[in-house]
Coordinates of C-alpha atoms in Angstrom, one line a residue:
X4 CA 80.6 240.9 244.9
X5 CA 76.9 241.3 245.2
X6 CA 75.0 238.3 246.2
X7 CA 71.3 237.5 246.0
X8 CA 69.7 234.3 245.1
X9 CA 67.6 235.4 242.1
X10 CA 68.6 238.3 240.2
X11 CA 66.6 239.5 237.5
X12 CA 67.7 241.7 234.6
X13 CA 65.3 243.9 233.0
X14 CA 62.9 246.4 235.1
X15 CA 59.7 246.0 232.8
X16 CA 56.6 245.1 233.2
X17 CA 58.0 241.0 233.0
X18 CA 60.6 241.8 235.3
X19 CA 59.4 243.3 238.1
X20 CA 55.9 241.2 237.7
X21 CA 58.6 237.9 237.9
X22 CA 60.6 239.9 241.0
X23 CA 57.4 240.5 242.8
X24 CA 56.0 237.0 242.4
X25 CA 59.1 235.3 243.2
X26 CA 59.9 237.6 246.7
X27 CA 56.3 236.8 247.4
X28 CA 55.9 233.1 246.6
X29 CA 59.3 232.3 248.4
X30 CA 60.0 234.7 251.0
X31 CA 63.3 233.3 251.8
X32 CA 64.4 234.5 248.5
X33 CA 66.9 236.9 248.3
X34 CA 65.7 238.7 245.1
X35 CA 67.0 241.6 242.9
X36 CA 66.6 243.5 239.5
X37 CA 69.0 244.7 237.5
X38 CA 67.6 247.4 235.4
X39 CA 69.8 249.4 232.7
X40 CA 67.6 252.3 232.3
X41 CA 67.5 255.2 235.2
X42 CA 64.1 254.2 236.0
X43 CA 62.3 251.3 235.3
X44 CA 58.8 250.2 233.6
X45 CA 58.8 252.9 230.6
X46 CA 57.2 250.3 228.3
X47 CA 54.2 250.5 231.1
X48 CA 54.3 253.9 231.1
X49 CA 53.8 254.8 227.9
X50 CA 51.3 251.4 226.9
X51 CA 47.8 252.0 225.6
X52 CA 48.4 255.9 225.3
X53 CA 49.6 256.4 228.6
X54 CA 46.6 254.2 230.4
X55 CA 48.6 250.8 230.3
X56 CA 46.5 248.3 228.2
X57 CA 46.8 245.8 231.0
X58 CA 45.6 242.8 229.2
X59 CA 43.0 241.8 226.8
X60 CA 39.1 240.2 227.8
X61 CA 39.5 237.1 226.6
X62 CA 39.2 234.1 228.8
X63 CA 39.3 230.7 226.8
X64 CA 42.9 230.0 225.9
X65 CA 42.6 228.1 223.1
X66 CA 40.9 231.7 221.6
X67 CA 44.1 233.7 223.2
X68 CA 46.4 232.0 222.1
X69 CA 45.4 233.2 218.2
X70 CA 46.5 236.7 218.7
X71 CA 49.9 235.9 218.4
X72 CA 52.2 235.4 215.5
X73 CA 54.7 233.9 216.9
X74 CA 54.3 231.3 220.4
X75 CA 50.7 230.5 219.5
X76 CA 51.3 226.6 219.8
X77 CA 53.9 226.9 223.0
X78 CA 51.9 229.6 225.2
X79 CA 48.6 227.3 225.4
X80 CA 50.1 225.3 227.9
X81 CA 51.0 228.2 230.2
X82 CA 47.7 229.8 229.3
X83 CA 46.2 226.8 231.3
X84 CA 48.1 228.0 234.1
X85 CA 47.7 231.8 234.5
X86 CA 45.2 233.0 232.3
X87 CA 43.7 236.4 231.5
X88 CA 41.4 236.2 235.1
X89 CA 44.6 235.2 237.2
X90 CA 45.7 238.5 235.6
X91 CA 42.6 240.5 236.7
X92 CA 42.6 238.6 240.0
X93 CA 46.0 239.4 240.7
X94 CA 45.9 243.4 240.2
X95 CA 42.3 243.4 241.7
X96 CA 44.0 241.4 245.2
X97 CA 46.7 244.6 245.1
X98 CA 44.3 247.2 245.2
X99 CA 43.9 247.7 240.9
X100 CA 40.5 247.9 239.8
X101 CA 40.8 246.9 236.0
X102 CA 37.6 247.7 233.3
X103 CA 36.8 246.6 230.1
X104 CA 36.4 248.5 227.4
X105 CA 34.2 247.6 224.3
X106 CA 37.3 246.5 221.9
X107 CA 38.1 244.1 224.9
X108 CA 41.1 245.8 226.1
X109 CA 41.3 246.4 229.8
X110 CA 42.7 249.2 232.0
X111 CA 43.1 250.4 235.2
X112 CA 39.3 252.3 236.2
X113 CA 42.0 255.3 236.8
X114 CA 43.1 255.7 233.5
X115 CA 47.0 255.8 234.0
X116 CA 49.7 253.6 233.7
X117 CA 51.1 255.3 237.1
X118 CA 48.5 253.4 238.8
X119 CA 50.3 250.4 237.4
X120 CA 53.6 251.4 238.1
X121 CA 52.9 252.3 241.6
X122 CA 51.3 248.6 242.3
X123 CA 55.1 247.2 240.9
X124 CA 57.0 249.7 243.2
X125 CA 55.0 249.7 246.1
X126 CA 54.7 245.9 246.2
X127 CA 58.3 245.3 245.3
X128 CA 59.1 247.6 248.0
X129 CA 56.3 245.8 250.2
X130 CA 58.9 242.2 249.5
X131 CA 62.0 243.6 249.9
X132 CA 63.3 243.5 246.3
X133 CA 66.5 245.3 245.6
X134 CA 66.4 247.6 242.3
X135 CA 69.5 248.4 240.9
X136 CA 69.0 251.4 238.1
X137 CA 71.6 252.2 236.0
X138 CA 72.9 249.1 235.6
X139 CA 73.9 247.3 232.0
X140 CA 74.7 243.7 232.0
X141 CA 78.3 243.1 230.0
X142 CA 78.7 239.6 230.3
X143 CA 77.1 236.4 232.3
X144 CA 79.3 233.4 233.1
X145 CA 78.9 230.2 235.1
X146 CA 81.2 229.6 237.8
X147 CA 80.5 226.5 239.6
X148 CA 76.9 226.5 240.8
X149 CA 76.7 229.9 240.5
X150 CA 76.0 232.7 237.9
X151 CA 78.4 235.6 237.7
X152 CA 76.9 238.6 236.0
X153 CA 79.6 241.6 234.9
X154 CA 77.7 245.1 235.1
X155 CA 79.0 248.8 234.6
X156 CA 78.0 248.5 238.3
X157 CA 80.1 245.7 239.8
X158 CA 79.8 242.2 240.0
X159 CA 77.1 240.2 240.6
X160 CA 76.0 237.2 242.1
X161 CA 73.3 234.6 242.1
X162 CA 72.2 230.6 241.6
X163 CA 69.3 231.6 239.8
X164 CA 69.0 234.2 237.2
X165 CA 65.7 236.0 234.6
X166 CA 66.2 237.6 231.4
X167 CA 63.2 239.6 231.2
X168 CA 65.0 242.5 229.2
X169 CA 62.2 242.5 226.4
X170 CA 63.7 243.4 222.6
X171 CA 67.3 244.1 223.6
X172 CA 69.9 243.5 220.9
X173 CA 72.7 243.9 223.8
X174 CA 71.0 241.0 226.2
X175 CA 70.5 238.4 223.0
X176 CA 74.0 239.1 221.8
X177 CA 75.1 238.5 225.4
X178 CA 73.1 235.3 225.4
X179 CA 74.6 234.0 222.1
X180 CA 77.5 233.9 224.2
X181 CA 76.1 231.0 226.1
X182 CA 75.1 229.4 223.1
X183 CA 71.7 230.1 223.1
X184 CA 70.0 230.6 219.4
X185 CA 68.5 233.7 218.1
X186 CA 65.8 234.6 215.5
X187 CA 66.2 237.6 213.5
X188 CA 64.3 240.7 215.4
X189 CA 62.5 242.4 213.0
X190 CA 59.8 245.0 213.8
X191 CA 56.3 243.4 214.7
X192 CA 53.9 246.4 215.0
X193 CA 54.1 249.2 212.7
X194 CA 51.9 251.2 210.8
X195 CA 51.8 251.6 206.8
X196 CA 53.2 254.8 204.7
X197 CA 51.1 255.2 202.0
X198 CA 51.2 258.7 199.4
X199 CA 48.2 258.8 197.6
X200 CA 45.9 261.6 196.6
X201 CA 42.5 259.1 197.7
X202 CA 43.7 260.0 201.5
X203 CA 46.3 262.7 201.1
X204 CA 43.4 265.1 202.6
X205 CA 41.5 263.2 204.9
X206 CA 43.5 262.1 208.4
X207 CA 41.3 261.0 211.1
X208 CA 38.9 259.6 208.9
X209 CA 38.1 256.3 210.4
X210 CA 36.4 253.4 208.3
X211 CA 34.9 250.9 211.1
X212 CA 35.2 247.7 209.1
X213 CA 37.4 246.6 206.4
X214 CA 39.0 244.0 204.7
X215 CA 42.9 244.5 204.0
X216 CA 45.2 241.8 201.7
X217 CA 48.8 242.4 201.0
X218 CA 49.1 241.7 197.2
X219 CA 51.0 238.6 196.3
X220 CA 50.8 236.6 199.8
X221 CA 48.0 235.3 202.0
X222 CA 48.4 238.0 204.5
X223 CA 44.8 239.5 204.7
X224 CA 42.8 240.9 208.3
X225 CA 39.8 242.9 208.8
X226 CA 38.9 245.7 210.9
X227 CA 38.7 249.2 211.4
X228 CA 41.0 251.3 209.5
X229 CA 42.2 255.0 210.4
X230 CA 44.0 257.2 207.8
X231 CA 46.7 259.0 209.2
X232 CA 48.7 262.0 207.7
X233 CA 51.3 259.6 206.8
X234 CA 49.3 256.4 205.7
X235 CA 47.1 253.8 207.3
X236 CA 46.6 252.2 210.7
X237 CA 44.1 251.1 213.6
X238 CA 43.4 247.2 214.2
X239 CA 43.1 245.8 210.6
X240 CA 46.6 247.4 209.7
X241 CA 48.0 246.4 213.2
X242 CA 46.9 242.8 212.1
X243 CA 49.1 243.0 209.1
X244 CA 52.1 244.0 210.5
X245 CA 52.3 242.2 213.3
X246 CA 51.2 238.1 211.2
X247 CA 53.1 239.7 208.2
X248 CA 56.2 240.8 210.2
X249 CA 59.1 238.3 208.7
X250 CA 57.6 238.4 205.1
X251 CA 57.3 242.4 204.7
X252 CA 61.0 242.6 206.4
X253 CA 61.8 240.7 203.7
X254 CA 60.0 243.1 201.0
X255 CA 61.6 246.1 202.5
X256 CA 58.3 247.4 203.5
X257 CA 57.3 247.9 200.0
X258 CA 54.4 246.2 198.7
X259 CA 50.5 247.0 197.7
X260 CA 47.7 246.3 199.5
X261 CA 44.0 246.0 198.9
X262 CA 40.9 247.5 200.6
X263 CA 37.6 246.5 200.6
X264 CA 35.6 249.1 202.5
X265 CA 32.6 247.9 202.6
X266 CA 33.5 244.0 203.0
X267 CA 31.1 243.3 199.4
X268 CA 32.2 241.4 196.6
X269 CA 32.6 243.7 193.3
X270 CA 29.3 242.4 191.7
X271 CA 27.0 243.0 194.9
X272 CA 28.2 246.5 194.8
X273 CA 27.7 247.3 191.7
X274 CA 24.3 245.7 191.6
X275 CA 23.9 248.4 194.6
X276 CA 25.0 251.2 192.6
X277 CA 22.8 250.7 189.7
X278 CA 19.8 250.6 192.0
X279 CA 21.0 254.1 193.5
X280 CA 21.2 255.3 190.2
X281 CA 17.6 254.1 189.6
X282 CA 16.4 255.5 192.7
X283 CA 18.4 258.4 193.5
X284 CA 18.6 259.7 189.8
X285 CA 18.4 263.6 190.6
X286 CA 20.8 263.3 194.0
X287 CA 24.4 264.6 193.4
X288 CA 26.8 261.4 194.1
X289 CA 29.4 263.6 195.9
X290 CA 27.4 264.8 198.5
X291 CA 25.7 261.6 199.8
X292 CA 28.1 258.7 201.4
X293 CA 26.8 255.2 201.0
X294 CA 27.0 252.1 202.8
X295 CA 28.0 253.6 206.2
X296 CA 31.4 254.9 204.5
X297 CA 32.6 258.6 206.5
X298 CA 31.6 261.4 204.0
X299 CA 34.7 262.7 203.5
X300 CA 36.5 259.1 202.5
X301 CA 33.5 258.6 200.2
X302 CA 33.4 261.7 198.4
X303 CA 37.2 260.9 197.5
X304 CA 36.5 257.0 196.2
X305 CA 34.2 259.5 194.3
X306 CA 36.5 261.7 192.8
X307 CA 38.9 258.9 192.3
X308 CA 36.1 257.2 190.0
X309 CA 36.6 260.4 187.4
X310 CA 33.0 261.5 188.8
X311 CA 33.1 265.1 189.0
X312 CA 31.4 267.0 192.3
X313 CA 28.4 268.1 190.4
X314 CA 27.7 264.9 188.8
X315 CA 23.9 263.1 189.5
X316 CA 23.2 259.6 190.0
X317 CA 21.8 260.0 186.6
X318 CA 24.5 261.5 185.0
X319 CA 27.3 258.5 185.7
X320 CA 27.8 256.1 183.2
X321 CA 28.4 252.2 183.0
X322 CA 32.2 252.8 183.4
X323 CA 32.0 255.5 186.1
X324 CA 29.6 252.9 187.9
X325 CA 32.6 250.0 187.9
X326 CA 35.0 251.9 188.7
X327 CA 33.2 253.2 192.1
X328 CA 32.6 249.6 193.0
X329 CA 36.1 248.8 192.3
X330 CA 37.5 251.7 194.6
X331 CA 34.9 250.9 197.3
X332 CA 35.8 246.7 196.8
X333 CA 39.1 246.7 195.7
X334 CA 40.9 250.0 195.9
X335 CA 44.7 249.4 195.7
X336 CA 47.3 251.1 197.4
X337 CA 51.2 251.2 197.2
X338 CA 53.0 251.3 200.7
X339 CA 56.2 252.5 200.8
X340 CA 57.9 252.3 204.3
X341 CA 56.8 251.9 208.2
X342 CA 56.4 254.1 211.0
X343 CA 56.5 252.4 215.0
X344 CA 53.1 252.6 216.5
X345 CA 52.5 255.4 218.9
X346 CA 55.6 255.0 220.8
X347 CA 55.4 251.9 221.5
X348 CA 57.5 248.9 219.7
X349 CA 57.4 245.6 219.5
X350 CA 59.5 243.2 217.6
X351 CA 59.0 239.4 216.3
X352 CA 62.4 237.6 217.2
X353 CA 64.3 236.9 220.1
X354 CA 65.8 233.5 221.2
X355 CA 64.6 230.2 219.6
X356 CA 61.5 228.9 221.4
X357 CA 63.2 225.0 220.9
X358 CA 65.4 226.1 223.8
X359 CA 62.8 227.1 225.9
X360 CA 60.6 224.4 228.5
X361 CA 57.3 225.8 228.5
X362 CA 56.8 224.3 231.7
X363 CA 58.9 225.7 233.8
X364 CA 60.3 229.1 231.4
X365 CA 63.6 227.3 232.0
X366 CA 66.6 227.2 229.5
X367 CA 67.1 223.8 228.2
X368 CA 70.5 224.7 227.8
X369 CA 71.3 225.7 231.3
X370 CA 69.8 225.1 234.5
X371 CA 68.5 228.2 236.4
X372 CA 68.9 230.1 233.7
X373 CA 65.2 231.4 232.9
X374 CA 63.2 234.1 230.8
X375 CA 59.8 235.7 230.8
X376 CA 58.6 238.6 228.1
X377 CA 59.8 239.4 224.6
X378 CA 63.3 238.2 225.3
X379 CA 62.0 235.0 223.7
X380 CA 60.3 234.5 219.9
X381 CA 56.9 235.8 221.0
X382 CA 55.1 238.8 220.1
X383 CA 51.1 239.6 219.7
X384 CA 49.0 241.7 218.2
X385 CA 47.9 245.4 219.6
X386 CA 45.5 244.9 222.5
X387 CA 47.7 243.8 225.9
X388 CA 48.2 240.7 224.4
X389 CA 51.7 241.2 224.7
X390 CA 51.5 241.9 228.9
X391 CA 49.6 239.2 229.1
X392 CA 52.4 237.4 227.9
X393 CA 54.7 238.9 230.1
X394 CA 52.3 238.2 233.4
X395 CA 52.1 234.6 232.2
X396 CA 55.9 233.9 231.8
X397 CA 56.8 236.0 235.1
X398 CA 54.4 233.9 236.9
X399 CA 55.6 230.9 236.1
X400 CA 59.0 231.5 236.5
X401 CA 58.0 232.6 239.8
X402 CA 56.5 229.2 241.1
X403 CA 58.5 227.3 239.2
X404 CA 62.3 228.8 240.4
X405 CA 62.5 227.5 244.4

């Protein structure tokens, strides 16, 4: 039998951030992680690209807390307590220099996640934290004060256990077992699939601010929008997925949304157009973009009005004039299917925050029983909003478990 006092299961970012804290914040601690995986931390490694989107510039928690879907009203308290600067503080004490870039995502000055993952390794080295690899969790019982944890790797022992084991189906089905409740996962960030001959031709084009609504709810976001060879993503699609998560499971992925590239009502634009077509009478309408739109995107809301290539400003009737202010205010598209975000996913679900004391991260169903990270209901929109969750949870945990 392997004893420690703390084990944690799950060698991510929340888990070895909780491990670190813990070992550090009560030496006397015997501490261990339990990690299925060969290696641990691949969800750092692969996070903002590769350069691990560390957490997100924003300082006032009442603001944080609205980037995420699900634990907006239960993670204010414990933004009060670690907070995006503890964050910054933390990494910065360890020797990571973290920058800001102008979306207000921060990463390490270095550029790579490595940089991130050697802070975890070195420091849980630095604390004496044992990391078991290769090690699945079957089963966790409590036999007398103690929690006995099954593993392809033995037995194991401890009076205080973390779940920190992020979106596994194997760790929430093992604790169902104890009787705690689970919500539904369903995938949080994803992009949209969209074929349609307006953007069939034209990946990479970015459009820097738009307006998106998903027909038929009251999902809408704004933001920039990136055409892909499959569909649409970027920030205002990101948005979307991640607030509309439950309710476009529901539709199978298959809805219609809405754009508004230019973020003008219908009328204002076509008041616009007329005045081009006063003032621009002998310019050909394919050639010249409008309203700050990328040529190439422009020139197919163009096309997509039934104005041919050659066509002047002149030549364009009343109906060719609506129908460009509809595609540039209120061009429809049908999206049929998802496709994960770069590689990294995230999923809305996990075990019901009612069982959770957001005081201490501690089950209310079982003392010393506690969990930090994506285990739990709580996901975020694209920016290291999720980490930041992670930090916070693992932290508190940490000075909450003696």
């Amino acid at each position: 039998m392997n004893q420690f006092d703390v084990i944690i299961i799950g060698g991510g970012a929340a888990g070895f951030f909780a491990a670190i804290n813990i070992a550090e914040i009560h030496p006397n601690l015997k501490v261990a992680i339990l990690e299925k995986a060969k290696e641990g931390l691949q969800k750092v490694k692969v996070s903002g690209g590769g350069r691990c989107n560390v957490t997100h510039a924003e300082f006032i928690p009442q603001e944080l807390v609205h980037n995420y879907p699900r634990g907006k009203k239960e993670l204010l308290g414990p933004f009060h307590q670690f907070m995006t600067g503890d964050t910054i503080e933390w990494f910065e004490n360890r020797g990571v220099e973290l920058k800001i870039e102008e979306d207000g995502r921060m990463f390490p000055v270095t550029n790579t996640s490595q940089t991130i993952i050697d802070c975890f390794l070195n420091e849980a080295k630095k604390h004496e934290v044992t990391i078991v690899y290769s090690s699945v969790v079957q089963s966790i019982n409590k036999v007398d004060n103690y929690w006995k944890l099954e593993t392809n790797n033995g037995d194991f022992q401890s009076e205080k256990i973390v779940v920190a084991t992020g979106s596994s189906t194997k760790m929430w089905q093992v604790l169902e077992q104890l009787g705690h409740k689970l919500v539904k996962p369903v995938p949080s960030l994803f992009t949209f699939n969209v074929k349609d001959r307006r953007i069939k031709n034209i990946p990479g084009v970015v459009a820097q601010d738009v307006e998106v609504k998903v027909l038929g709810t009251n999902l809408e976001s704004h933001g920039p929008l990136l055409i892909t060879h499959v569909g649409f993503s970027a920030p205002a699609i990101l948005k979307l997925s991640a607030f509309g998560a439950i309710e476009l499971a529901k539709k199978d992925y298959k809805f219609q949304i809405q754009i508004n590239f230019i973020k003008q009502d219908f009328k204002l634009c076509l008041d616009d157009l007329k005045a081009l077509k006063q003032d621009w009478a002998k310019k050909t309408v394919f050639k010249f973009a409008q309203f700050g739109l990328p040529k190439r995107l422009w020139q197919q809301l163009v096309l997509a009005s039934q104005i041919s290539e050659n066509s002047t400003w002149a030549d364009i009737n009343k109906n060719q004039l609506e129908a460009l202010a509809s595609q540039l205010t209120k061009a429809v598209f049908g999206v049929d299917g998802k496709s994960t975000f770069k590689e990294e996913f995230v999923t809305a679900g996990g075990i019901d925050l009612k069982e959770i004391n957001f005081k201490t991260f501690e089950s209310k169903l079982h003392e010393n029983l506690y969990f930090a990270g994506e285990v739990l209901n709580i996901d975020a929109i694209t920016g290291g909003f999720n980490f930041q969750n992670a930090w916070t949870g693992a932290y508190i945990v940490a000075r909450n478990i003696n």
